[in-house]
Coordinates of C-alpha atoms and ligand atoms in Angstrom, one line a residue:
M1 CA -51.6 53.8 -60.1
K2 CA -48.3 51.8 -60.5
R3 CA -50.4 47.3 -61.6
I4 CA -48.1 44.7 -62.0
S5 CA -49.5 41.4 -63.8
V6 CA -48.0 37.5 -63.3
S7 CA -49.3 35.0 -65.0
S8 CA -47.9 31.8 -63.4
P9 CA -48.8 27.4 -66.2
A10 CA -50.2 24.8 -64.2
N11 CA -48.0 21.9 -64.3
I12 CA -48.7 17.5 -64.8
A13 CA -46.6 15.8 -61.6
L14 CA -45.5 13.0 -62.6
I15 CA -44.6 11.8 -59.0
K16 CA -47.5 12.6 -57.9
Y17 CA -46.8 14.8 -54.3
W18 CA -50.1 12.8 -51.7
G19 CA -49.8 13.2 -48.2
M20 CA -49.0 15.0 -45.9
R21 CA -46.0 14.6 -43.4
D22 CA -47.2 18.3 -41.9
V23 CA -49.8 19.7 -42.5
Q24 CA -49.6 22.9 -41.1
N25 CA -46.6 23.7 -42.5
T26 CA -48.0 22.2 -46.4
L27 CA -44.7 19.4 -46.0
P28 CA -45.1 15.9 -48.3
N29 CA -44.3 12.2 -47.5
N30 CA -42.8 12.7 -50.5
A31 CA -40.4 13.9 -52.7
S32 CA -42.7 14.3 -56.7
L33 CA -42.3 15.9 -60.3
S34 CA -43.3 16.8 -62.3
M35 CA -43.7 19.6 -66.1
T36 CA -44.7 23.3 -66.1
L37 CA -46.7 23.9 -68.2
N38 CA -46.9 25.9 -70.9
R39 CA -51.2 26.7 -71.7
C40 CA -52.9 26.5 -69.0
V41 CA -51.7 29.5 -66.9
S42 CA -53.6 32.0 -64.4
R43 CA -53.2 35.1 -64.5
C44 CA -52.9 37.7 -61.5
T45 CA -53.6 41.5 -61.5
L46 CA -53.1 43.2 -58.3
A47 CA -52.1 47.1 -57.3
T48 CA -51.9 49.1 -54.1
L49 CA -55.6 50.3 -53.7
Q50 CA -55.6 53.8 -52.5
R51 CA -58.4 53.8 -50.8
G52 CA -60.1 51.1 -47.4
V53 CA -58.1 49.8 -45.2
S54 CA -59.6 45.8 -46.5
D55 CA -58.4 44.2 -49.9
E56 CA -61.1 44.0 -52.4
I57 CA -60.6 40.9 -53.8
L58 CA -61.8 40.1 -58.1
W59 CA -63.1 37.0 -60.6
Q60 CA -62.2 38.1 -63.9
V61 CA -65.3 36.3 -65.3
S62 CA -64.6 36.7 -69.6
S63 CA -62.5 39.2 -70.9
S64 CA -64.7 42.6 -70.1
A65 CA -66.5 41.7 -66.8
L66 CA -64.3 42.6 -63.4
I67 CA -67.1 40.2 -60.0
P68 CA -66.1 39.7 -56.3
A69 CA -64.6 36.9 -55.9
D70 CA -66.4 33.6 -54.7
P71 CA -65.4 33.1 -50.6
T72 CA -64.1 29.8 -50.9
L73 CA -61.7 32.2 -53.4
R74 CA -61.3 35.2 -51.1
Q75 CA -60.1 33.1 -48.2
G76 CA -57.9 31.8 -49.7
I77 CA -56.4 33.8 -50.9
E78 CA -56.6 36.0 -48.1
R79 CA -55.3 32.9 -46.0
H80 CA -52.1 33.7 -48.4
L81 CA -51.9 36.8 -48.6
Q82 CA -50.9 37.4 -44.0
T83 CA -48.0 34.6 -44.8
L84 CA -46.8 36.9 -48.2
R85 CA -47.6 40.4 -46.7
E86 CA -45.7 38.9 -43.2
H87 CA -42.4 38.1 -45.6
F88 CA -42.3 41.0 -47.6
D89 CA -42.9 42.8 -44.1
H90 CA -45.3 44.6 -46.3
W91 CA -49.3 45.8 -45.8
Q92 CA -51.0 48.4 -47.3
P93 CA -55.1 46.9 -48.6
L94 CA -54.7 45.6 -52.2
R95 CA -56.9 45.3 -54.8
I96 CA -55.9 42.0 -56.3
A97 CA -57.9 40.4 -60.1
T98 CA -57.3 37.0 -60.9
T99 CA -58.3 34.6 -63.1
N100 CA -58.0 31.1 -64.5
S101 CA -57.6 29.8 -68.9
F102 CA -59.0 26.7 -68.1
P103 CA -61.2 25.0 -65.7
T104 CA -60.8 25.9 -62.2
G105 CA -60.5 23.1 -59.4
A106 CA -61.0 20.2 -61.7
G107 CA -57.4 18.7 -61.2
I108 CA -55.4 20.5 -64.0
A109 CA -54.4 21.5 -61.1
S110 CA -55.4 25.6 -60.2
S111 CA -54.7 26.3 -57.2
A112 CA -50.9 24.9 -57.8
A113 CA -51.1 28.2 -60.3
G114 CA -53.6 30.5 -58.3
F115 CA -50.8 30.3 -55.1
S116 CA -47.5 30.6 -57.7
A117 CA -49.0 34.0 -59.3
L118 CA -50.7 35.4 -56.5
T119 CA -46.7 34.7 -55.2
V120 CA -44.9 36.3 -58.0
A121 CA -46.5 38.7 -58.3
F122 CA -46.9 40.4 -54.7
A123 CA -43.2 39.7 -54.7
V124 CA -42.4 41.8 -57.8
H125 CA -45.2 44.5 -55.7
C126 CA -42.0 44.2 -53.7
G127 CA -39.5 44.6 -55.5
H128 CA -38.1 42.3 -55.2
S129 CA -37.2 39.4 -58.7
P130 CA -39.0 36.9 -60.4
Q131 CA -36.9 34.8 -58.9
H132 CA -36.2 36.1 -56.1
P133 CA -35.2 31.8 -54.0
D134 CA -37.9 32.7 -51.8
L135 CA -41.3 31.9 -54.0
S136 CA -41.2 27.8 -54.5
D137 CA -42.0 28.4 -50.2
L138 CA -43.8 30.7 -50.3
A139 CA -45.6 28.9 -52.6
R140 CA -45.9 26.0 -50.9
R141 CA -47.1 27.9 -48.3
S142 CA -50.2 28.4 -49.2
G143 CA -51.2 25.0 -48.8
S144 CA -51.1 23.9 -52.0
G145 CA -47.6 21.8 -52.1
S146 CA -48.0 21.7 -55.9
A147 CA -47.9 25.5 -56.0
A148 CA -43.7 24.7 -55.3
R149 CA -43.3 23.4 -58.4
S150 CA -45.4 25.5 -60.4
V151 CA -42.2 28.8 -59.8
L152 CA -40.4 26.8 -62.4
G153 CA -40.3 26.1 -65.5
G154 CA -39.6 22.8 -67.5
F155 CA -38.9 19.5 -65.0
V156 CA -38.6 19.8 -61.5
Q157 CA -39.0 18.3 -58.1
W158 CA -40.0 19.1 -54.8
P159 CA -38.6 19.3 -52.0
C160 CA -34.8 19.7 -53.4
D161 CA -33.9 17.8 -51.0
A162 CA -35.7 13.8 -51.9
L163 CA -34.2 11.8 -49.1
L164 CA -35.0 14.9 -46.4
L165 CA -37.4 16.0 -48.0
S166 CA -36.8 19.5 -46.6
G167 CA -35.7 22.3 -49.6
P168 CA -37.8 24.2 -52.1
A169 CA -38.1 23.1 -55.7
R170 CA -35.8 22.2 -57.9
Q171 CA -35.3 22.9 -61.8
I172 CA -34.3 19.1 -63.0
A173 CA -34.0 20.1 -66.8
P174 CA -35.3 23.2 -68.3
A175 CA -38.4 23.1 -71.4
H176 CA -36.7 22.7 -74.7
H177 CA -34.6 20.3 -73.2
W178 CA -37.8 18.0 -74.2
P179 CA -40.6 20.4 -74.9
L180 CA -43.1 17.4 -74.8
H181 CA -46.2 17.8 -76.0
D182 CA -49.2 17.2 -73.0
L183 CA -53.4 16.8 -75.2
I184 CA -55.6 16.6 -71.9
A185 CA -58.7 15.5 -72.5
V186 CA -61.2 17.7 -70.3
V187 CA -63.4 14.4 -68.9
D188 CA -65.3 16.1 -66.7
T189 CA -65.3 20.4 -66.1
R190 CA -67.0 20.8 -62.9
R191 CA -64.8 21.7 -59.6
K192 CA -63.9 18.2 -57.8
T193 CA -65.8 17.3 -55.0
V194 CA -63.1 15.6 -53.2
S195 CA -60.3 18.5 -52.6
S196 CA -56.9 17.1 -53.2
R197 CA -56.6 18.3 -49.5
Q198 CA -58.4 15.6 -48.5
G199 CA -57.4 13.0 -50.9
H200 CA -54.3 13.8 -48.7
L201 CA -54.9 13.8 -45.1
A202 CA -56.6 9.6 -46.1
A203 CA -53.5 8.4 -48.2
A204 CA -52.0 7.5 -45.1
S205 CA -55.1 4.5 -44.2
S206 CA -54.3 3.6 -47.0
P207 CA -53.2 -0.4 -47.0
F208 CA -50.8 -0.3 -49.4
Y209 CA -49.9 3.9 -48.9
L210 CA -46.1 2.7 -47.0
T211 CA -45.6 0.1 -49.6
R212 CA -45.3 3.0 -52.1
L213 CA -43.5 5.1 -49.9
D214 CA -40.8 2.8 -50.2
R215 CA -40.9 2.2 -53.8
L216 CA -41.3 6.0 -54.4
P217 CA -37.1 6.8 -53.9
E218 CA -36.1 4.7 -56.6
R219 CA -39.1 5.3 -59.4
L220 CA -38.2 9.4 -58.2
D221 CA -34.3 8.5 -59.5
N222 CA -35.0 6.4 -62.8
L223 CA -37.0 9.2 -64.3
R224 CA -35.0 11.9 -63.2
R225 CA -32.5 10.1 -65.5
A226 CA -34.6 9.4 -68.0
I227 CA -36.0 13.0 -68.9
L228 CA -32.1 13.7 -69.5
E229 CA -32.3 11.5 -71.5
R230 CA -34.9 11.8 -73.3
D231 CA -36.4 7.9 -72.4
F232 CA -39.7 8.4 -74.1
D233 CA -40.0 4.1 -72.7
T234 CA -38.9 4.7 -69.1
L235 CA -41.1 8.1 -69.1
A236 CA -44.3 5.7 -70.7
D237 CA -43.6 3.6 -68.2
L238 CA -42.5 4.9 -64.7
V239 CA -45.5 7.8 -65.6
E240 CA -48.4 5.6 -65.7
R241 CA -47.3 2.9 -62.8
E242 CA -47.4 5.9 -60.9
A243 CA -50.7 7.6 -62.7
V244 CA -52.4 3.9 -61.3
E245 CA -50.8 3.5 -58.5
L246 CA -52.0 7.2 -57.4
H247 CA -55.4 6.3 -57.9
M248 CA -55.0 3.0 -56.2
I249 CA -53.9 5.1 -52.8
A250 CA -57.3 6.2 -52.9
M251 CA -58.8 4.4 -54.2
T252 CA -58.0 1.7 -51.5
S253 CA -58.1 5.3 -48.4
Q254 CA -60.9 5.4 -45.6
P255 CA -63.2 6.7 -46.8
P256 CA -62.2 5.6 -50.2
I257 CA -61.9 7.9 -53.1
F258 CA -63.2 7.8 -57.0
Y259 CA -61.8 9.9 -59.6
W260 CA -61.9 8.0 -62.4
Q261 CA -65.4 8.3 -65.0
P262 CA -65.7 5.9 -67.5
A263 CA -64.0 8.0 -70.2
T264 CA -61.1 7.8 -68.1
L265 CA -60.9 4.4 -68.6
A266 CA -61.0 4.9 -71.6
I267 CA -58.7 7.0 -72.6
L268 CA -56.2 5.0 -70.4
A269 CA -56.9 2.3 -72.6
R270 CA -56.8 3.5 -76.5
V271 CA -53.2 5.8 -75.4
R272 CA -51.6 2.1 -74.7
Q273 CA -53.2 0.6 -77.7
L274 CA -51.7 3.6 -79.8
R275 CA -48.0 3.3 -77.8
S276 CA -48.5 -0.9 -78.6
E277 CA -48.6 0.7 -82.7
G278 CA -45.3 2.1 -82.1
L279 CA -46.2 5.6 -80.8
E280 CA -44.6 7.8 -78.5
V281 CA -47.3 8.5 -75.9
C282 CA -48.7 6.9 -71.8
A283 CA -50.8 9.2 -69.5
T284 CA -51.1 10.5 -66.2
I285 CA -53.9 11.6 -64.0
D286 CA -54.2 13.5 -61.2
A287 CA -56.7 14.3 -58.5
G288 CA -59.9 14.3 -60.6
P289 CA -61.0 12.8 -63.5
N290 CA -58.9 14.1 -66.5
V291 CA -56.2 13.1 -68.2
H292 CA -53.6 13.9 -68.9
V293 CA -52.0 12.4 -72.4
L294 CA -48.0 13.2 -72.9
C295 CA -46.2 12.5 -76.0
T296 CA -43.1 13.9 -78.3
A297 CA -43.4 16.7 -80.1
Q298 CA -43.5 14.6 -83.5
D299 CA -46.0 11.8 -82.8
S300 CA -48.4 14.1 -81.0
P301 CA -50.5 15.0 -84.2
G302 CA -51.6 11.4 -84.9
I303 CA -52.1 11.1 -82.0
F304 CA -54.9 13.8 -81.3
A305 CA -56.8 12.4 -84.7
E306 CA -56.5 9.9 -83.1
L307 CA -57.9 10.5 -79.3
R308 CA -60.2 13.0 -80.8
K309 CA -62.9 10.5 -81.4
L310 CA -63.4 9.0 -78.4
H311 CA -66.5 10.0 -76.7
G312 CA -67.3 11.3 -73.6
I313 CA -64.3 13.8 -73.3
E314 CA -65.8 17.7 -72.4
R315 CA -62.7 19.6 -74.1
W316 CA -59.5 18.3 -75.5
I317 CA -56.6 21.3 -74.2
L318 CA -53.4 21.0 -76.5
D319 CA -50.6 22.1 -73.9
R320 CA -46.8 21.6 -73.8
A321 CA -44.2 22.0 -72.1
G322 CA -43.4 25.5 -70.5
D323 CA -41.8 28.4 -68.6
G324 CA -43.1 28.7 -65.9
P325 CA -44.4 32.7 -64.8
R326 CA -44.3 35.8 -66.4
L327 CA -44.3 39.1 -65.8
L328 CA -46.6 40.4 -68.0
H329 CA -48.2 44.0 -69.4
E330 CA -51.7 43.4 -69.8
H331 CA -53.8 44.4 -66.7
L332 CA -56.8 43.6 -65.4
F333 CA -58.1 45.6 -64.0
Ligands
LIG401 O1 -51.1 20.5 -54.6 P1 -51.7 20.3 -53.9 O2 -52.4 20.1 -52.6 O3 -53.3 20.6 -55.6 O4 -52.0 18.7 -54.7 C1 -52.1 18.4 -56.1 C2 -51.5 16.5 -55.5 C3 -51.9 16.2 -57.3 O5 -51.9 16.6 -58.3 C4 -52.0 14.7 -57.4 C5 -50.2 15.7 -56.8 C6 -49.2 16.3 -57.6 O6 -48.0 16.3 -57.1 O7 -49.7 17.0 -57.6

Protein backbone atom coordinates (compact mmCIF):
# COMPACT_ATOMS: atom_id res chain seq x y z
CA MET A 1 0.00 0.00 0.00
CA LYS A 2 1.46 3.34 -1.02
CA ARG A 3 1.08 5.81 1.84
CA ILE A 4 1.70 9.55 1.87
CA SER A 5 2.34 11.25 5.19
CA VAL A 6 2.65 14.96 5.78
CA SER A 7 3.21 17.08 8.84
CA SER A 8 1.90 20.63 8.73
CA PRO A 9 2.37 23.25 11.42
CA ALA A 10 -0.15 25.57 13.06
CA ASN A 11 0.51 29.29 12.80
CA ILE A 12 0.04 32.26 15.10
CA ALA A 13 -1.59 35.34 13.58
CA LEU A 14 0.25 38.59 14.26
CA ILE A 15 -2.37 40.53 12.24
CA LYS A 16 -5.60 38.60 12.67
CA TYR A 17 -8.07 37.50 10.03
CA TRP A 18 -11.44 38.30 11.62
CA GLY A 19 -14.60 38.60 9.54
CA MET A 20 -15.48 37.31 6.06
CA ARG A 21 -16.71 39.14 3.00
CA ASP A 22 -17.69 35.88 1.29
CA VAL A 23 -18.71 33.09 3.63
CA GLN A 24 -19.21 30.50 0.89
CA ASN A 25 -15.64 30.88 -0.38
CA THR A 26 -13.97 31.85 2.91
CA LEU A 27 -12.75 35.22 1.64
CA PRO A 28 -11.63 37.63 4.35
CA ASN A 29 -12.45 41.28 5.07
CA ASN A 30 -8.79 42.03 5.75
CA ALA A 31 -5.31 40.76 4.98
CA SER A 32 -3.62 38.89 7.82
CA LEU A 33 -0.02 38.02 8.67
CA SER A 34 1.22 35.07 10.69
CA MET A 35 4.27 33.22 11.88
CA THR A 36 4.29 29.52 11.05
CA LEU A 37 5.17 27.35 14.06
CA ASN A 38 7.49 24.39 14.34
CA ARG A 39 6.36 21.99 17.11
CA CYS A 40 2.58 22.45 17.00
CA VAL A 41 1.83 20.19 14.04
CA SER A 42 -0.94 18.08 12.53
CA ARG A 43 0.12 14.82 10.93
CA CYS A 44 -1.89 13.15 8.21
CA THR A 45 -1.39 9.81 6.46
CA LEU A 46 -3.47 8.83 3.45
CA ALA A 47 -3.60 5.88 1.09
CA THR A 48 -5.98 4.52 -1.54
CA LEU A 49 -8.48 2.02 -0.10
CA GLN A 50 -8.30 -1.21 -2.05
CA ARG A 51 -11.80 -2.30 -1.09
CA GLY A 52 -14.93 -0.33 -0.26
CA VAL A 53 -16.65 2.69 -1.69
CA SER A 54 -16.53 5.16 1.18
CA ASP A 55 -13.58 6.78 2.88
CA GLU A 56 -12.21 5.50 6.17
CA ILE A 57 -11.33 8.43 8.41
CA LEU A 58 -9.38 7.79 11.59
CA TRP A 59 -8.02 9.76 14.50
CA GLN A 60 -4.85 8.71 16.30
CA VAL A 61 -5.43 8.87 20.06
CA SER A 62 -2.04 7.52 21.11
CA SER A 63 1.04 6.30 19.27
CA SER A 64 -0.51 2.85 18.76
CA ALA A 65 -4.29 3.44 18.66
CA LEU A 66 -6.42 4.65 15.75
CA ILE A 67 -10.16 5.16 16.29
CA PRO A 68 -12.90 6.31 13.89
CA ALA A 69 -12.96 10.11 13.71
CA ASP A 70 -15.76 11.83 15.61
CA PRO A 71 -18.68 13.09 13.45
CA THR A 72 -17.50 16.75 13.43
CA LEU A 73 -14.00 15.87 12.27
CA ARG A 74 -15.33 13.34 9.77
CA GLN A 75 -17.75 15.85 8.23
CA GLY A 76 -15.07 18.55 7.97
CA ILE A 77 -12.65 16.16 6.26
CA GLU A 78 -15.31 14.73 3.92
CA ARG A 79 -16.35 18.23 2.86
CA HIS A 80 -12.78 19.24 2.13
CA LEU A 81 -12.07 15.97 0.31
CA GLN A 82 -14.89 16.83 -2.09
CA THR A 83 -13.13 20.13 -2.96
CA LEU A 84 -9.77 18.38 -3.38
CA ARG A 85 -11.24 15.60 -5.52
CA GLU A 86 -12.93 18.01 -7.87
CA HIS A 87 -9.78 20.10 -8.18
CA PHE A 88 -7.38 17.22 -8.83
CA ASP A 89 -9.96 14.96 -10.52
CA HIS A 90 -8.99 12.06 -8.28
CA TRP A 91 -11.91 10.01 -7.00
CA GLN A 92 -10.69 6.78 -5.38
CA PRO A 93 -11.84 6.12 -1.79
CA LEU A 94 -9.17 6.83 0.80
CA ARG A 95 -8.00 5.73 4.20
CA ILE A 96 -6.99 8.81 6.14
CA ALA A 97 -5.55 9.07 9.64
CA THR A 98 -4.74 12.28 11.39
CA THR A 99 -3.48 13.54 14.74
CA ASN A 100 -2.25 16.70 16.43
CA SER A 101 0.78 17.27 18.63
CA PHE A 102 -1.14 19.92 20.61
CA PRO A 103 -4.66 20.49 22.04
CA THR A 104 -7.37 20.33 19.36
CA GLY A 105 -10.01 23.04 18.98
CA ALA A 106 -8.58 25.10 21.84
CA GLY A 107 -7.66 28.13 19.72
CA ILE A 108 -4.13 27.08 18.72
CA ALA A 109 -4.98 26.81 15.01
CA SER A 110 -5.58 23.05 14.89
CA SER A 111 -7.96 23.50 11.92
CA ALA A 112 -5.32 25.46 10.02
CA ALA A 113 -2.70 22.78 10.64
CA GLY A 114 -5.09 19.88 9.95
CA PHE A 115 -6.54 21.19 6.69
CA SER A 116 -3.11 22.27 5.49
CA ALA A 117 -1.75 18.75 6.17
CA LEU A 118 -4.69 17.10 4.39
CA THR A 119 -4.41 19.44 1.39
CA VAL A 120 -0.68 18.88 0.95
CA ALA A 121 -0.98 15.10 1.47
CA PHE A 122 -3.78 14.83 -1.09
CA ALA A 123 -1.84 16.82 -3.70
CA VAL A 124 1.26 14.66 -3.19
CA HIS A 125 -0.90 11.51 -3.36
CA CYS A 126 -2.10 12.75 -6.78
CA GLY A 127 1.52 13.12 -7.94
CA HIS A 128 1.96 16.86 -7.38
CA SER A 129 4.69 18.73 -5.54
CA PRO A 130 4.17 19.79 -1.90
CA GLN A 131 4.84 23.30 -3.22
CA HIS A 132 2.02 23.17 -5.79
CA PRO A 133 0.86 26.80 -6.33
CA ASP A 134 -2.83 26.01 -5.74
CA LEU A 135 -2.36 24.63 -2.23
CA SER A 136 -2.92 27.87 -0.32
CA ASP A 137 -6.21 28.59 -2.10
CA LEU A 138 -7.32 25.00 -1.70
CA ALA A 139 -6.51 24.97 2.03
CA ARG A 140 -8.50 28.17 2.49
CA ARG A 141 -11.53 26.59 0.83
CA SER A 142 -11.68 24.11 3.75
CA GLY A 143 -13.52 26.88 5.62
CA SER A 144 -10.49 27.62 7.80
CA GLY A 145 -9.04 30.74 6.17
CA SER A 146 -5.93 30.61 8.31
CA ALA A 147 -5.11 27.21 6.73
CA ALA A 148 -4.14 29.23 3.63
CA ARG A 149 -1.11 30.48 5.60
CA SER A 150 -0.04 27.15 7.12
CA VAL A 151 1.01 25.69 3.75
CA LEU A 152 4.01 28.06 3.84
CA GLY A 153 6.80 28.51 6.37
CA GLY A 154 8.15 31.57 8.14
CA PHE A 155 6.24 34.86 8.07
CA VAL A 156 3.22 34.65 5.80
CA GLN A 157 0.66 37.12 4.52
CA TRP A 158 -2.80 36.11 3.23
CA PRO A 159 -4.16 37.14 0.79
CA CYS A 160 -1.03 38.23 -1.08
CA ASP A 161 -2.84 41.27 -2.54
CA ALA A 162 -3.75 43.21 0.60
CA LEU A 163 -5.62 45.93 -1.33
CA LEU A 164 -7.77 43.78 -3.58
CA LEU A 165 -7.95 41.13 -0.84
CA SER A 166 -7.34 38.40 -3.35
CA GLY A 167 -4.83 35.70 -4.21
CA PRO A 168 -3.12 32.98 -2.20
CA ALA A 169 -0.83 33.43 0.79
CA ARG A 170 2.77 34.50 0.20
CA GLN A 171 5.89 34.24 2.30
CA ILE A 172 7.28 37.58 3.48
CA ALA A 173 10.38 36.12 5.10
CA PRO A 174 11.57 32.59 5.90
CA ALA A 175 11.77 31.36 9.49
CA HIS A 176 15.56 31.62 9.62
CA HIS A 177 15.31 35.35 8.81
CA TRP A 178 14.11 35.90 12.40
CA PRO A 179 13.83 32.69 14.44
CA LEU A 180 11.53 34.12 17.12
CA HIS A 181 10.40 31.87 19.95
CA ASP A 182 6.72 31.37 20.83
CA LEU A 183 6.14 30.23 24.42
CA ILE A 184 2.52 29.08 24.35
CA ALA A 185 0.71 29.29 27.68
CA VAL A 186 -2.13 26.79 27.45
CA VAL A 187 -4.61 28.23 29.91
CA ASP A 188 -7.37 25.82 28.86
CA THR A 189 -6.89 22.66 26.80
CA ARG A 190 -10.64 22.13 26.32
CA ARG A 191 -12.38 22.65 22.99
CA LYS A 192 -13.57 26.27 22.85
CA THR A 193 -17.32 26.84 23.08
CA VAL A 194 -17.49 29.62 20.45
CA SER A 195 -15.83 28.71 17.15
CA SER A 196 -13.77 31.15 15.04
CA ARG A 197 -16.47 30.78 12.40
CA GLN A 198 -19.08 32.20 14.79
CA GLY A 199 -16.64 35.01 15.56
CA HIS A 200 -16.11 35.81 11.86
CA LEU A 201 -19.87 35.94 11.32
CA ALA A 202 -20.47 38.21 14.34
CA ALA A 203 -17.50 40.57 13.76
CA ALA A 204 -19.32 43.15 11.62
CA SER A 205 -21.90 43.66 14.36
CA SER A 206 -19.29 45.35 16.57
CA PRO A 207 -19.62 49.16 16.37
CA PHE A 208 -15.81 49.31 16.19
CA TYR A 209 -15.33 46.89 13.30
CA LEU A 210 -15.21 49.43 10.46
CA THR A 211 -12.69 51.56 12.35
CA ARG A 212 -10.55 48.45 12.69
CA LEU A 213 -10.74 47.66 8.99
CA ASP A 214 -9.76 51.27 8.14
CA ARG A 215 -6.62 51.09 10.23
CA LEU A 216 -5.43 47.63 9.30
CA PRO A 217 -3.65 48.31 5.98
CA GLU A 218 -1.23 50.71 7.67
CA ARG A 219 -0.66 48.30 10.57
CA LEU A 220 0.05 45.51 8.12
CA ASP A 221 2.63 47.61 6.23
CA ASN A 222 4.32 48.62 9.47
CA LEU A 223 4.43 45.06 10.76
CA ARG A 224 5.81 43.76 7.47
CA ARG A 225 8.58 46.36 7.69
CA ALA A 226 9.29 45.53 11.35
CA ILE A 227 9.72 41.87 10.42
CA LEU A 228 12.01 42.62 7.48
CA GLU A 229 14.13 44.94 9.68
CA ARG A 230 13.95 42.63 12.75
CA ASP A 231 12.69 45.60 14.75
CA PHE A 232 11.34 43.94 17.91
CA ASP A 233 10.04 47.10 19.64
CA THR A 234 7.79 47.96 16.71
CA LEU A 235 6.67 44.36 16.34
CA ALA A 236 5.78 44.17 20.05
CA ASP A 237 3.75 47.36 19.95
CA LEU A 238 1.78 46.36 16.85
CA VAL A 239 1.23 42.73 17.83
CA GLU A 240 -0.14 43.52 21.31
CA ARG A 241 -2.38 46.29 20.02
CA GLU A 242 -3.72 43.91 17.39
CA ALA A 243 -4.40 41.11 19.91
CA VAL A 244 -6.32 43.40 22.25
CA GLU A 245 -8.28 44.84 19.32
CA LEU A 246 -9.38 41.44 18.03
CA HIS A 247 -10.77 40.57 21.46
CA MET A 248 -12.33 44.01 21.85
CA ILE A 249 -14.21 43.40 18.58
CA ALA A 250 -15.25 39.94 19.81
CA MET A 251 -16.45 41.27 23.17
CA THR A 252 -18.49 44.03 21.51
CA SER A 253 -20.06 41.80 18.82
CA GLN A 254 -23.68 40.67 18.98
CA PRO A 255 -23.82 38.23 20.69
CA PRO A 256 -20.65 39.13 22.61
CA ILE A 257 -17.80 36.62 22.71
CA PHE A 258 -15.45 36.41 25.69
CA TYR A 259 -12.45 34.18 25.15
CA TRP A 260 -10.19 35.48 27.93
CA GLN A 261 -9.84 33.87 31.33
CA PRO A 262 -8.19 35.37 34.46
CA ALA A 263 -4.84 33.71 33.67
CA THR A 264 -4.91 35.28 30.19
CA LEU A 265 -4.82 38.75 31.76
CA ALA A 266 -2.21 37.77 34.33
CA ILE A 267 0.16 36.63 31.57
CA LEU A 268 -0.43 39.79 29.52
CA ALA A 269 0.40 41.95 32.56
CA ARG A 270 3.58 40.02 33.38
CA VAL A 271 4.74 40.17 29.76
CA ARG A 272 4.32 43.98 29.73
CA GLN A 273 6.30 44.19 32.97
CA LEU A 274 9.14 42.05 31.60
CA ARG A 275 9.26 44.23 28.48
CA SER A 276 9.48 47.39 30.59
CA GLU A 277 12.49 45.77 32.30
CA GLY A 278 14.23 45.60 28.91
CA LEU A 279 13.43 42.06 27.69
CA GLU A 280 12.36 41.52 24.08
CA VAL A 281 8.95 39.97 24.66
CA CYS A 282 5.32 40.55 23.66
CA ALA A 283 2.10 38.55 23.61
CA THR A 284 -0.75 37.71 21.29
CA ILE A 285 -3.94 35.65 21.56
CA ASP A 286 -6.00 33.98 18.82
CA ALA A 287 -9.63 32.94 19.30
CA GLY A 288 -9.27 31.34 22.74
CA PRO A 289 -7.82 32.03 26.19
CA ASN A 290 -4.30 30.74 25.42
CA VAL A 291 -1.45 33.23 25.16
CA HIS A 292 1.41 33.11 22.66
CA VAL A 293 4.42 34.84 24.18
CA LEU A 294 6.76 35.91 21.40
CA CYS A 295 10.36 36.66 22.21
CA THR A 296 13.86 36.61 20.79
CA ALA A 297 15.81 33.36 21.13
CA GLN A 298 18.34 35.13 23.30
CA ASP A 299 15.82 36.34 25.91
CA SER A 300 13.63 33.22 25.78
CA PRO A 301 15.15 31.18 28.71
CA GLY A 302 15.00 34.10 31.17
CA ILE A 303 11.44 34.97 30.14
CA PHE A 304 10.25 31.38 30.49
CA ALA A 305 11.86 31.10 33.93
CA GLU A 306 9.75 34.06 35.05
CA LEU A 307 6.48 33.14 33.33
CA ARG A 308 6.40 29.56 34.59
CA LYS A 309 5.99 30.97 38.11
CA LEU A 310 2.49 32.19 37.16
CA HIS A 311 -0.58 30.21 38.25
CA GLY A 312 -3.55 29.05 36.17
CA ILE A 313 -1.61 27.64 33.20
CA GLU A 314 -2.35 24.00 32.34
CA ARG A 315 0.79 23.48 30.28
CA TRP A 316 3.45 25.23 28.27
CA ILE A 317 4.42 24.45 24.68
CA LEU A 318 7.81 25.88 23.77
CA ASP A 319 7.65 26.60 20.07
CA ARG A 320 9.35 28.83 17.52
CA ALA A 321 9.16 30.00 13.92
CA GLY A 322 9.14 27.03 11.55
CA ASP A 323 9.50 26.05 7.93
CA GLY A 324 6.06 24.80 6.89
CA PRO A 325 4.73 21.39 5.80
CA ARG A 326 7.04 18.48 5.15
CA LEU A 327 6.76 14.93 3.92
CA LEU A 328 7.26 12.24 6.57
CA HIS A 329 8.73 8.75 6.28
CA GLU A 330 6.87 7.57 9.37
CA HIS A 331 3.21 6.79 8.76
CA LEU A 332 0.19 6.70 11.10
CA PHE A 333 -0.88 3.27 9.72
O1 LIG B 1 -9.11 30.26 10.04
P1 LIG B 1 -10.13 30.33 11.10
O2 LIG B 1 -11.54 30.33 10.56
O3 LIG B 1 -9.94 29.26 12.15
O4 LIG B 1 -9.98 31.74 11.84
C1 LIG B 1 -8.79 32.16 12.45
C2 LIG B 1 -9.07 33.25 13.42
C3 LIG B 1 -7.88 33.74 14.23
O5 LIG B 1 -7.08 32.65 14.62
C4 LIG B 1 -8.40 34.42 15.50
C5 LIG B 1 -7.05 34.76 13.48
C6 LIG B 1 -6.12 34.24 12.41
O6 LIG B 1 -5.83 35.02 11.50
O7 LIG B 1 -5.62 33.12 12.51
